[in-house]
Short mmCIF file of the C-alpha atoms (twelve columns), coordinates in Angstrom:
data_MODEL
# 
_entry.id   MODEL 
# 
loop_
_atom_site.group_PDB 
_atom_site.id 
_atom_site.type_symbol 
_atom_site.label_atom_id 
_atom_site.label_alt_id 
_atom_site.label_comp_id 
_atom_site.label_asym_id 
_atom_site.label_seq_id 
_atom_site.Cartn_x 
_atom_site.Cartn_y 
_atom_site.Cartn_z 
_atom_site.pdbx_PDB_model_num 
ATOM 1   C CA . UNK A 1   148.587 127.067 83.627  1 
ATOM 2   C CA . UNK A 2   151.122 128.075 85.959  1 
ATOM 3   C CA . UNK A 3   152.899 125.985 88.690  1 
ATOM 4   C CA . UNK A 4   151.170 127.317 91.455  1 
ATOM 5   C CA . UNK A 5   147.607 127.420 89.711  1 
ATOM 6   C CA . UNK A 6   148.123 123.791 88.987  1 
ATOM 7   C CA . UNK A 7   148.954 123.151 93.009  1 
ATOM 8   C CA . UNK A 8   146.180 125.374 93.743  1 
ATOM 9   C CA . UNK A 9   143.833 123.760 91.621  1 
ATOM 10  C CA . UNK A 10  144.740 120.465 92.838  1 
ATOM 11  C CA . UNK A 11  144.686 121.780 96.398  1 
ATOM 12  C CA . UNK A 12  140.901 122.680 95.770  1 
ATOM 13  C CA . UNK A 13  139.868 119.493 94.275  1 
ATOM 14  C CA . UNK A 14  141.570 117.854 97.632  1 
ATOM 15  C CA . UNK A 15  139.318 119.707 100.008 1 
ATOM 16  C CA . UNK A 16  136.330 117.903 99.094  1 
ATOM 17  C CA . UNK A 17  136.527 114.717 100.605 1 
ATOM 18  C CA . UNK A 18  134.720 113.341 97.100  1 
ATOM 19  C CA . UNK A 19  137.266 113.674 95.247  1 
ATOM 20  C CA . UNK A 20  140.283 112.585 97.457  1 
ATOM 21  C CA . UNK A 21  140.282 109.015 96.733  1 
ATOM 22  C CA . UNK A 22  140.439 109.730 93.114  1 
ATOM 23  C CA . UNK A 23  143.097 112.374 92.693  1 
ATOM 24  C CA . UNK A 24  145.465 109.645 94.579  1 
ATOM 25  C CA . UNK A 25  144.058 106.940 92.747  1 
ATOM 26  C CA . UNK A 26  145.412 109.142 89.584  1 
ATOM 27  C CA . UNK A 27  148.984 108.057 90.196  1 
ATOM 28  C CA . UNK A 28  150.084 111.597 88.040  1 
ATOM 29  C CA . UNK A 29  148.507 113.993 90.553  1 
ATOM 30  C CA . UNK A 30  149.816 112.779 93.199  1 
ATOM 31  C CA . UNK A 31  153.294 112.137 91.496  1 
ATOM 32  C CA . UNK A 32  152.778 115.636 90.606  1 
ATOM 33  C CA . UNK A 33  152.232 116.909 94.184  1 
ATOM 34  C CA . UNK A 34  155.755 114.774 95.694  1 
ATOM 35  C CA . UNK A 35  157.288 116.977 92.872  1 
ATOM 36  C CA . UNK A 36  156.609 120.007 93.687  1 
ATOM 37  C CA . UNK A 37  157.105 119.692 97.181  1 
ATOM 38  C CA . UNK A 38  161.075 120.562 95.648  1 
ATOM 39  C CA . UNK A 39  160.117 123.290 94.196  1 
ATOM 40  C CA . UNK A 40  161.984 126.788 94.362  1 
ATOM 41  C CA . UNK A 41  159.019 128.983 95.054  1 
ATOM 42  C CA . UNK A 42  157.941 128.149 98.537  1 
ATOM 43  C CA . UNK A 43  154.466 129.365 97.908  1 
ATOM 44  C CA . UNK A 44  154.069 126.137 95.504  1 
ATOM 45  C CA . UNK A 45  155.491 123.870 98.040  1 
ATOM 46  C CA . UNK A 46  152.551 125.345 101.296 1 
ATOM 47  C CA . UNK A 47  149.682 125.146 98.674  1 
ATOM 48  C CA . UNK A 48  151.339 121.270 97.577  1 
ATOM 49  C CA . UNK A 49  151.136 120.659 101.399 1 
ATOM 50  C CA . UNK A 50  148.092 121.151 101.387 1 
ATOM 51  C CA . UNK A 51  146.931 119.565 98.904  1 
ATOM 52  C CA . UNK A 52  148.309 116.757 100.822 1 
ATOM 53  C CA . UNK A 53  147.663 117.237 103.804 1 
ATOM 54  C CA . UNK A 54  143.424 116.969 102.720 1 
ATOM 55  C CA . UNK A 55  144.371 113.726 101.207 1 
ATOM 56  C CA . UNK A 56  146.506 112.074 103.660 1 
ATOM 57  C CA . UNK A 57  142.896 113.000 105.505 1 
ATOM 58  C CA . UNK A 58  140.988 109.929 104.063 1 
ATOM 59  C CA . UNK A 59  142.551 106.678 105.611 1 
ATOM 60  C CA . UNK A 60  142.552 104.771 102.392 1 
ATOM 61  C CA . UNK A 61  144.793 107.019 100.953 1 
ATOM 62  C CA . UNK A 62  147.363 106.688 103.469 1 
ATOM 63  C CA . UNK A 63  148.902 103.882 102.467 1 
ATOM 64  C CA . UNK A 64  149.415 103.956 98.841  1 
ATOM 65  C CA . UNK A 65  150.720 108.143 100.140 1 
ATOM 66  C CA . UNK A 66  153.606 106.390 102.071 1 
ATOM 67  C CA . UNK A 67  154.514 104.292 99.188  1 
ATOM 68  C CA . UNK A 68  154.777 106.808 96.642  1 
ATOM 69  C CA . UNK A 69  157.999 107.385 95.601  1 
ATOM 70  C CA . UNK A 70  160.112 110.300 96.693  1 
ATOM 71  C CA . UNK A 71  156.600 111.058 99.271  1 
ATOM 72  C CA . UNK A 72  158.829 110.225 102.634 1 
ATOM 73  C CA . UNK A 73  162.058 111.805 101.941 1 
ATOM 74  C CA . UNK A 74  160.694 115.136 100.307 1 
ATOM 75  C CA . UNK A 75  158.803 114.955 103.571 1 
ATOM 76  C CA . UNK A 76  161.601 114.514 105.730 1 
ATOM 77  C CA . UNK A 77  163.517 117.080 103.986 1 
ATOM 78  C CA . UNK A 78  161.547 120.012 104.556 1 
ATOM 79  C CA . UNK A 79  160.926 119.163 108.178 1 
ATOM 80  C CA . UNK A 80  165.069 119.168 108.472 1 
ATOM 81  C CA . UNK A 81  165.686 122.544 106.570 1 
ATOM 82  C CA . UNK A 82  166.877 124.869 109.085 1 
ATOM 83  C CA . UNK A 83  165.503 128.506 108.505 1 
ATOM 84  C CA . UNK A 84  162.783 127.438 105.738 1 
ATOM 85  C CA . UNK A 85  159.361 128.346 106.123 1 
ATOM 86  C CA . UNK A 86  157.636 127.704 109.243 1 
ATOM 87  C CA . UNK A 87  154.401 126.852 107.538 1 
ATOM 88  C CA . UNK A 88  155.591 124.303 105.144 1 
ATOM 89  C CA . UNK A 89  157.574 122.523 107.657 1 
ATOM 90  C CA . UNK A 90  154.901 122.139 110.012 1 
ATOM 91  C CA . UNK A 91  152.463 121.020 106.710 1 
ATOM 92  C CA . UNK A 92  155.033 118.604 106.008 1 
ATOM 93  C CA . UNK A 93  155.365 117.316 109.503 1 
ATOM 94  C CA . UNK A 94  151.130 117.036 109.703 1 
ATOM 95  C CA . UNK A 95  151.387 115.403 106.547 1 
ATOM 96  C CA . UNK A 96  154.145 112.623 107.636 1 
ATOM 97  C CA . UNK A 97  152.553 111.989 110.662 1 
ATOM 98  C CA . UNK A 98  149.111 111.518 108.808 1 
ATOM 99  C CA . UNK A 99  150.188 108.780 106.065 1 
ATOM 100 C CA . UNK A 100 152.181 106.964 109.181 1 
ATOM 101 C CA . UNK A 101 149.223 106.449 111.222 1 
ATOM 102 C CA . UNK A 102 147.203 103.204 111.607 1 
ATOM 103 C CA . UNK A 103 150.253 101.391 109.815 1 
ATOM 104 C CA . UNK A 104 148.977 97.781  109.263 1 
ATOM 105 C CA . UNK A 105 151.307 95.044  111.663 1 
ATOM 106 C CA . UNK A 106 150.817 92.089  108.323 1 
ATOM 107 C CA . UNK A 107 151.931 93.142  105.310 1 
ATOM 108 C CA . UNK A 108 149.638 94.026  102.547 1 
ATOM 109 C CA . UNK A 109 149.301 92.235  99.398  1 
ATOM 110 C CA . UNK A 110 149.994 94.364  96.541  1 
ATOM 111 C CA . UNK A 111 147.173 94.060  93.769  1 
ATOM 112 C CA . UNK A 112 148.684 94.386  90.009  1 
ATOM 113 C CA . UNK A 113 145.236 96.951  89.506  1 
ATOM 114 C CA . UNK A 114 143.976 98.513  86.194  1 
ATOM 115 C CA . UNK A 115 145.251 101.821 86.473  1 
ATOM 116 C CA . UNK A 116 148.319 102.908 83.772  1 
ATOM 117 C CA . UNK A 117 151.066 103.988 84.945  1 
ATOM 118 C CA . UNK A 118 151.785 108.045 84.254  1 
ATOM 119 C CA . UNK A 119 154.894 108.279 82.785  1 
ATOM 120 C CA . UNK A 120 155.140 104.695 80.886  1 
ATOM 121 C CA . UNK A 121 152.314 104.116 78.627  1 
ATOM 122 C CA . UNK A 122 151.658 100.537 78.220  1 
ATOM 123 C CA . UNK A 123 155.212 98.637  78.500  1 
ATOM 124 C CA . UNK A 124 155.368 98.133  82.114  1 
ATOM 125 C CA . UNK A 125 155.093 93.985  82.359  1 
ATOM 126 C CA . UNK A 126 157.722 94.252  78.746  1 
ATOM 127 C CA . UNK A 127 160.458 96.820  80.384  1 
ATOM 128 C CA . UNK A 128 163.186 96.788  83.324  1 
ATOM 129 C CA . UNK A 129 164.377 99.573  85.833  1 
ATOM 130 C CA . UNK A 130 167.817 100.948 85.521  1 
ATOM 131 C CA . UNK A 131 169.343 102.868 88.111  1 
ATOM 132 C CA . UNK A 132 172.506 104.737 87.163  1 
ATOM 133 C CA . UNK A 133 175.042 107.033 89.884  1 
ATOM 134 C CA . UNK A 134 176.074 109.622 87.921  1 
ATOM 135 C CA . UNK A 135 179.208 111.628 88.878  1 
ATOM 136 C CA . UNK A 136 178.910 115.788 87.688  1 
ATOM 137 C CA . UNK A 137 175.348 115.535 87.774  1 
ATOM 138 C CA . UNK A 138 175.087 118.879 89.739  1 
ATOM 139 C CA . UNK A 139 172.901 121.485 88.011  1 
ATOM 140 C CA . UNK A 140 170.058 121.842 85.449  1 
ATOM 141 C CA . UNK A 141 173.027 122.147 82.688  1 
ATOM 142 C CA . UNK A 142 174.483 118.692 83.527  1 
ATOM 143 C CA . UNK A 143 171.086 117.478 83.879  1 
ATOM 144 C CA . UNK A 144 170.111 118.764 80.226  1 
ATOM 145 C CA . UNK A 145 173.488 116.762 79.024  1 
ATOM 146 C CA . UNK A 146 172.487 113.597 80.527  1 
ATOM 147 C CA . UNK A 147 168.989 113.986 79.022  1 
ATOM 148 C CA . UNK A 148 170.256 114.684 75.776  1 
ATOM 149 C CA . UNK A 149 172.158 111.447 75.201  1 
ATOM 150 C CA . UNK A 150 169.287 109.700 76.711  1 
ATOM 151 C CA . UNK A 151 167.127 110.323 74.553  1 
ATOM 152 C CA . UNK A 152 169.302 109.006 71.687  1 
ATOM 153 C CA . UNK A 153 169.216 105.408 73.225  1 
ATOM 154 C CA . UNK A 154 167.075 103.269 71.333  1 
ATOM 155 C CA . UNK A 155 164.938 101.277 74.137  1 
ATOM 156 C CA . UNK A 156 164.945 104.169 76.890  1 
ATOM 157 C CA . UNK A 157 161.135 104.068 77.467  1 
ATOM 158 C CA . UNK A 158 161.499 106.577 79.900  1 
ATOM 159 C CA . UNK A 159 163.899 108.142 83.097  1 
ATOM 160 C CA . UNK A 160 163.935 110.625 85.746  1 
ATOM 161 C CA . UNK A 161 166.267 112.188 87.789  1 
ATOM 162 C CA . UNK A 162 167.076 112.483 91.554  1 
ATOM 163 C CA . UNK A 163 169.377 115.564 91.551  1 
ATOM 164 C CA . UNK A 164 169.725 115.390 95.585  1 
ATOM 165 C CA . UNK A 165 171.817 111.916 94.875  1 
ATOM 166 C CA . UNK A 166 173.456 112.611 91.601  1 
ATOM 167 C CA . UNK A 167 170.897 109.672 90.153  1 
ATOM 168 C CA . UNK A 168 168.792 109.100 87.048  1 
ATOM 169 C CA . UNK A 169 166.678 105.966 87.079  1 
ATOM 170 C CA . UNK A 170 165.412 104.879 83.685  1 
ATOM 171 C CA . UNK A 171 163.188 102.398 82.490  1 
ATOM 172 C CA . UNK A 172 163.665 100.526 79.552  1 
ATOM 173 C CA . UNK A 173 163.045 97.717  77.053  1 
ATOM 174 C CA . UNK A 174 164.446 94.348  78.620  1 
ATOM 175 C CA . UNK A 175 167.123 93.814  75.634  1 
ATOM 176 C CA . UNK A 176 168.787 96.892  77.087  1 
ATOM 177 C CA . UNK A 177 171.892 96.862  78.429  1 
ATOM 178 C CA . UNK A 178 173.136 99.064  81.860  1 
ATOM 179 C CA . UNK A 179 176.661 98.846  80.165  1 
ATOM 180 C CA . UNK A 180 174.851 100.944 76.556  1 
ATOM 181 C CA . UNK A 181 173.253 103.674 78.996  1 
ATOM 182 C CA . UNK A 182 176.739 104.065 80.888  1 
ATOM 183 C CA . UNK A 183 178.391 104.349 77.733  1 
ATOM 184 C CA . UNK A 184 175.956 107.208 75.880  1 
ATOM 185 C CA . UNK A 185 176.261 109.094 79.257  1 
ATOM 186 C CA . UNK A 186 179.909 108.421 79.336  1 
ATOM 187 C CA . UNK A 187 180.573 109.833 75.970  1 
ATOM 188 C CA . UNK A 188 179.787 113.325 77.190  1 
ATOM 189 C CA . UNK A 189 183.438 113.691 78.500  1 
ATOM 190 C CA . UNK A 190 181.762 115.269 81.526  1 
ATOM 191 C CA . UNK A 191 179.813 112.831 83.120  1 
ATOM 192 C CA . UNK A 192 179.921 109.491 83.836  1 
ATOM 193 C CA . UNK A 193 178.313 106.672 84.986  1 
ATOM 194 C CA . UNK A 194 177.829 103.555 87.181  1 
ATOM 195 C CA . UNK A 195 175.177 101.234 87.775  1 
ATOM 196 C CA . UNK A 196 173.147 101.375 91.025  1 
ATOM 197 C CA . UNK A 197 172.436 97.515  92.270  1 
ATOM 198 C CA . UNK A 198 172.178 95.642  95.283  1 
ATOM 199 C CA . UNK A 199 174.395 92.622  96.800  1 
ATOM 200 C CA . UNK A 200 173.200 89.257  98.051  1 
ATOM 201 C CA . UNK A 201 173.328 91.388  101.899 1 
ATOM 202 C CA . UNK A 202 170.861 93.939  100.117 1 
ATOM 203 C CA . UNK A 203 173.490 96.614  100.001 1 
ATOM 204 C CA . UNK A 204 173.614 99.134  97.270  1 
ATOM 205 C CA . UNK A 205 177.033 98.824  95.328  1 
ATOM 206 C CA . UNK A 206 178.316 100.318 92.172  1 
ATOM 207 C CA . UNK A 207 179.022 98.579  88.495  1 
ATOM 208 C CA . UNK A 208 181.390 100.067 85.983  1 
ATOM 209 C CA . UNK A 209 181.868 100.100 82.423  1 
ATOM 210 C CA . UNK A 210 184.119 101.935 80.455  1 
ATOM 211 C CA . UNK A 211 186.034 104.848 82.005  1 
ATOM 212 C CA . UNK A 212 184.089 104.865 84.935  1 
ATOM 213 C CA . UNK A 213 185.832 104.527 87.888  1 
ATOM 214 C CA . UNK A 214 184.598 101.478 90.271  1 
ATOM 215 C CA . UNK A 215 183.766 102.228 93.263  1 
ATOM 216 C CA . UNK A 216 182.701 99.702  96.369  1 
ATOM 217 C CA . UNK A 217 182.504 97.190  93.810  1 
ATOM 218 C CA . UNK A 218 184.838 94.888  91.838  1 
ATOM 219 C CA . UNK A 219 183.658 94.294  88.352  1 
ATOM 220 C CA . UNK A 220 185.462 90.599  89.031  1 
ATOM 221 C CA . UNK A 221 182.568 90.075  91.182  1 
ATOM 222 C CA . UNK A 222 179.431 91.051  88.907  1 
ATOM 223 C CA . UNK A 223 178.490 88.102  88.374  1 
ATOM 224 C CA . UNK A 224 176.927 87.588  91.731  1 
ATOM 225 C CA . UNK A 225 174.760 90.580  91.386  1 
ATOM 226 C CA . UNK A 226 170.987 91.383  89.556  1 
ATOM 227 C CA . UNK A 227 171.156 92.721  86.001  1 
ATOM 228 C CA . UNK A 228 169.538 95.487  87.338  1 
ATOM 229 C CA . UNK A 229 167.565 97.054  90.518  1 
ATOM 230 C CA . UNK A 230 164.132 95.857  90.162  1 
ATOM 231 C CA . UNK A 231 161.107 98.083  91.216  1 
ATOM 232 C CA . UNK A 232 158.961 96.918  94.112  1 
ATOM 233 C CA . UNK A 233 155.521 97.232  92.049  1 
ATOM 234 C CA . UNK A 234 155.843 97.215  88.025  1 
ATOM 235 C CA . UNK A 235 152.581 99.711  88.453  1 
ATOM 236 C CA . UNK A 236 154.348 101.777 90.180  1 
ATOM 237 C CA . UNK A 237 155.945 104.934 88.290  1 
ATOM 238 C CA . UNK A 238 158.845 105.912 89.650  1 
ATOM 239 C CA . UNK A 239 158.902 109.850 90.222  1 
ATOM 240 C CA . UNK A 240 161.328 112.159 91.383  1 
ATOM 241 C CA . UNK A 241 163.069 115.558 90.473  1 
ATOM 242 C CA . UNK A 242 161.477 115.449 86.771  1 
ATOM 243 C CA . UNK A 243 160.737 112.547 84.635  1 
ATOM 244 C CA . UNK A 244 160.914 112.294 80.518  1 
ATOM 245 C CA . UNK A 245 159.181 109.951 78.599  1 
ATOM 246 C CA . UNK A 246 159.383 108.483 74.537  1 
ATOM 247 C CA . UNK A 247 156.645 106.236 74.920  1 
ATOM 248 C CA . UNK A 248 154.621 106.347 71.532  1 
ATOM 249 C CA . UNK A 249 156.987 108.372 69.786  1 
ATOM 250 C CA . UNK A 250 156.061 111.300 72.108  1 
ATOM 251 C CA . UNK A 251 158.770 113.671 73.186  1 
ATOM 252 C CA . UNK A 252 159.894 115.418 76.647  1 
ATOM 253 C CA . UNK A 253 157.063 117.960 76.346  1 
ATOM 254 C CA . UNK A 254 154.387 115.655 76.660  1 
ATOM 255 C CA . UNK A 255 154.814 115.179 80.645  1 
ATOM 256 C CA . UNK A 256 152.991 115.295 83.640  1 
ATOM 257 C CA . UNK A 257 151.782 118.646 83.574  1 
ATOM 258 C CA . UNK A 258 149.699 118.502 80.799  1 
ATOM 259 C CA . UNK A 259 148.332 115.408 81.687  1 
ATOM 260 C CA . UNK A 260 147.541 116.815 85.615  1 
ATOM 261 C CA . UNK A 261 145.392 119.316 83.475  1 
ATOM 262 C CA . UNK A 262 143.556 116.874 81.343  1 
ATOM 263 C CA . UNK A 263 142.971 114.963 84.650  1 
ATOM 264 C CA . UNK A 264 140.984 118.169 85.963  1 
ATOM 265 C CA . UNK A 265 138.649 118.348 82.518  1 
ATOM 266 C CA . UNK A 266 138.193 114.536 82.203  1 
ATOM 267 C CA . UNK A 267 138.466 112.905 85.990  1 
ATOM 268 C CA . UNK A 268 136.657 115.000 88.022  1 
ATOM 269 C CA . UNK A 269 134.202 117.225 86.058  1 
ATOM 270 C CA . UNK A 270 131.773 115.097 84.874  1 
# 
């Protein structure tokens, strides 16, 4: 199945109001949808739209469609992109304005739930969140690089990549070290890498190892900082530009996609 039939599909399966409080409930679809919404063909990103747009309909869903990673600033994005198409931006704007409405004045407790994550198979509570700045991550042939020596790490569960800031956040087993990861990517000679982690202010500064360069922050001062960037919600995946998983000995073929279609067959067709 194609991009677009996949979007449409989904798109659909949104209309009825049924089905709209499972498909976001299915943290893949909806994972699915925030990716394409960066998609080259612009067709894919109006029918993604939506698809969104029905589900940011239902009031439940609202909430847990703000909090999705990548949701607000892919959002944000297309609203800002001078010349693009007039129907996506104003989709996207609906959309944004939708999931921000009603938003409650307490916070919310966050509920650990029963639903897998997509991407991570079953080590969520047994894994940490790595979050690397990678300089000469610029284009799918840097990006294939970075994956490539990933993939060789023992303990990289899983990672994705946020090409807009030259990132790649990975998850991994807890014995892992941020210095090992900098080091594979390092040894391409092409790109390197620093860790992403926040100060005691809750600033975002920069760790080095090897021949990375440091930048905004000394390595004399490390020891005041997290050994990594922790997520928010262990249940939540994190999801961006495209996401590769080893979980259970699968490899990077086994994604989302496949899974979006099983989720049509099994989920919703009873």
């Amino acid at each position: 199945m194609s991009a677009l039939g996949v979007v449409e599909h989904l798109r659909n399966l949104a209309a009825d109001p049924q089905n709209r409080a499972t498909i976001v409930k299915d943290q893949g679809c909806l994972a699915g949808l925030v990716l394409f919404l960066d998609n080259e063909d612009v067709n894919v990103v109006v029918t993604a739209l939506e698809a969104l747009k029905f589900l940011s309909e239902f009031h439940p869903n609202r909430s847990k469609m703000r909090d999705e990673i990548g949701m607000v600033i892919s959002l944000k994005s297309i609203v800002n992109k001078e010349g693009y198409n007039a129907k996506a931006r104003q989709l996207a704007k609906e959309v944004y304005k939708n999931i921000h409405a009603h938003v409650p004045t307490a916070p919310s407790q966050r509920t650990s739930g029963t639903t897998q994550a997509f991407f991570l198979g079953n080590l969520n509570k047994r894994a940490k969140v790595i979050i690397l700045q990678i300089k000469g991550l610029a284009n799918q042939v840097t990006r294939k690089l970075c994956e490539e020596e990933l993939l060789k790490v023992k303990g990289v569960i899983s990672f994705t990549f946020v090409m807009n800031k030259s990132r790649c956040v990975v998850r991994c087993k807890l014995e892992l070290s941020p210095e090992a990861l900098c080091d594979a990517i390092n040894k391409t000679k092409v790109l390197s890498a620093q860790q992403v982690v926040k100060n005691e202010h809750g600033e975002e500064v920069m760790l080095s190892f090897g021949s990375a360069p440091v930048s905004n922050c000394a390595r004399g001062n490390s020891s005041k900082l997290p050994d990594y960037l922790p997520e928010e919600d262990d249940d939540v995946p994190v999801i961006s530009d495209k996401a590769l998983t080893k979980v259970g000995g699968e490899d990077k073929e086994n994604g989302w996609f496949s899974s979006v279609t099983s989720f049509f067959s099994k989920t919703l067709y009873w």
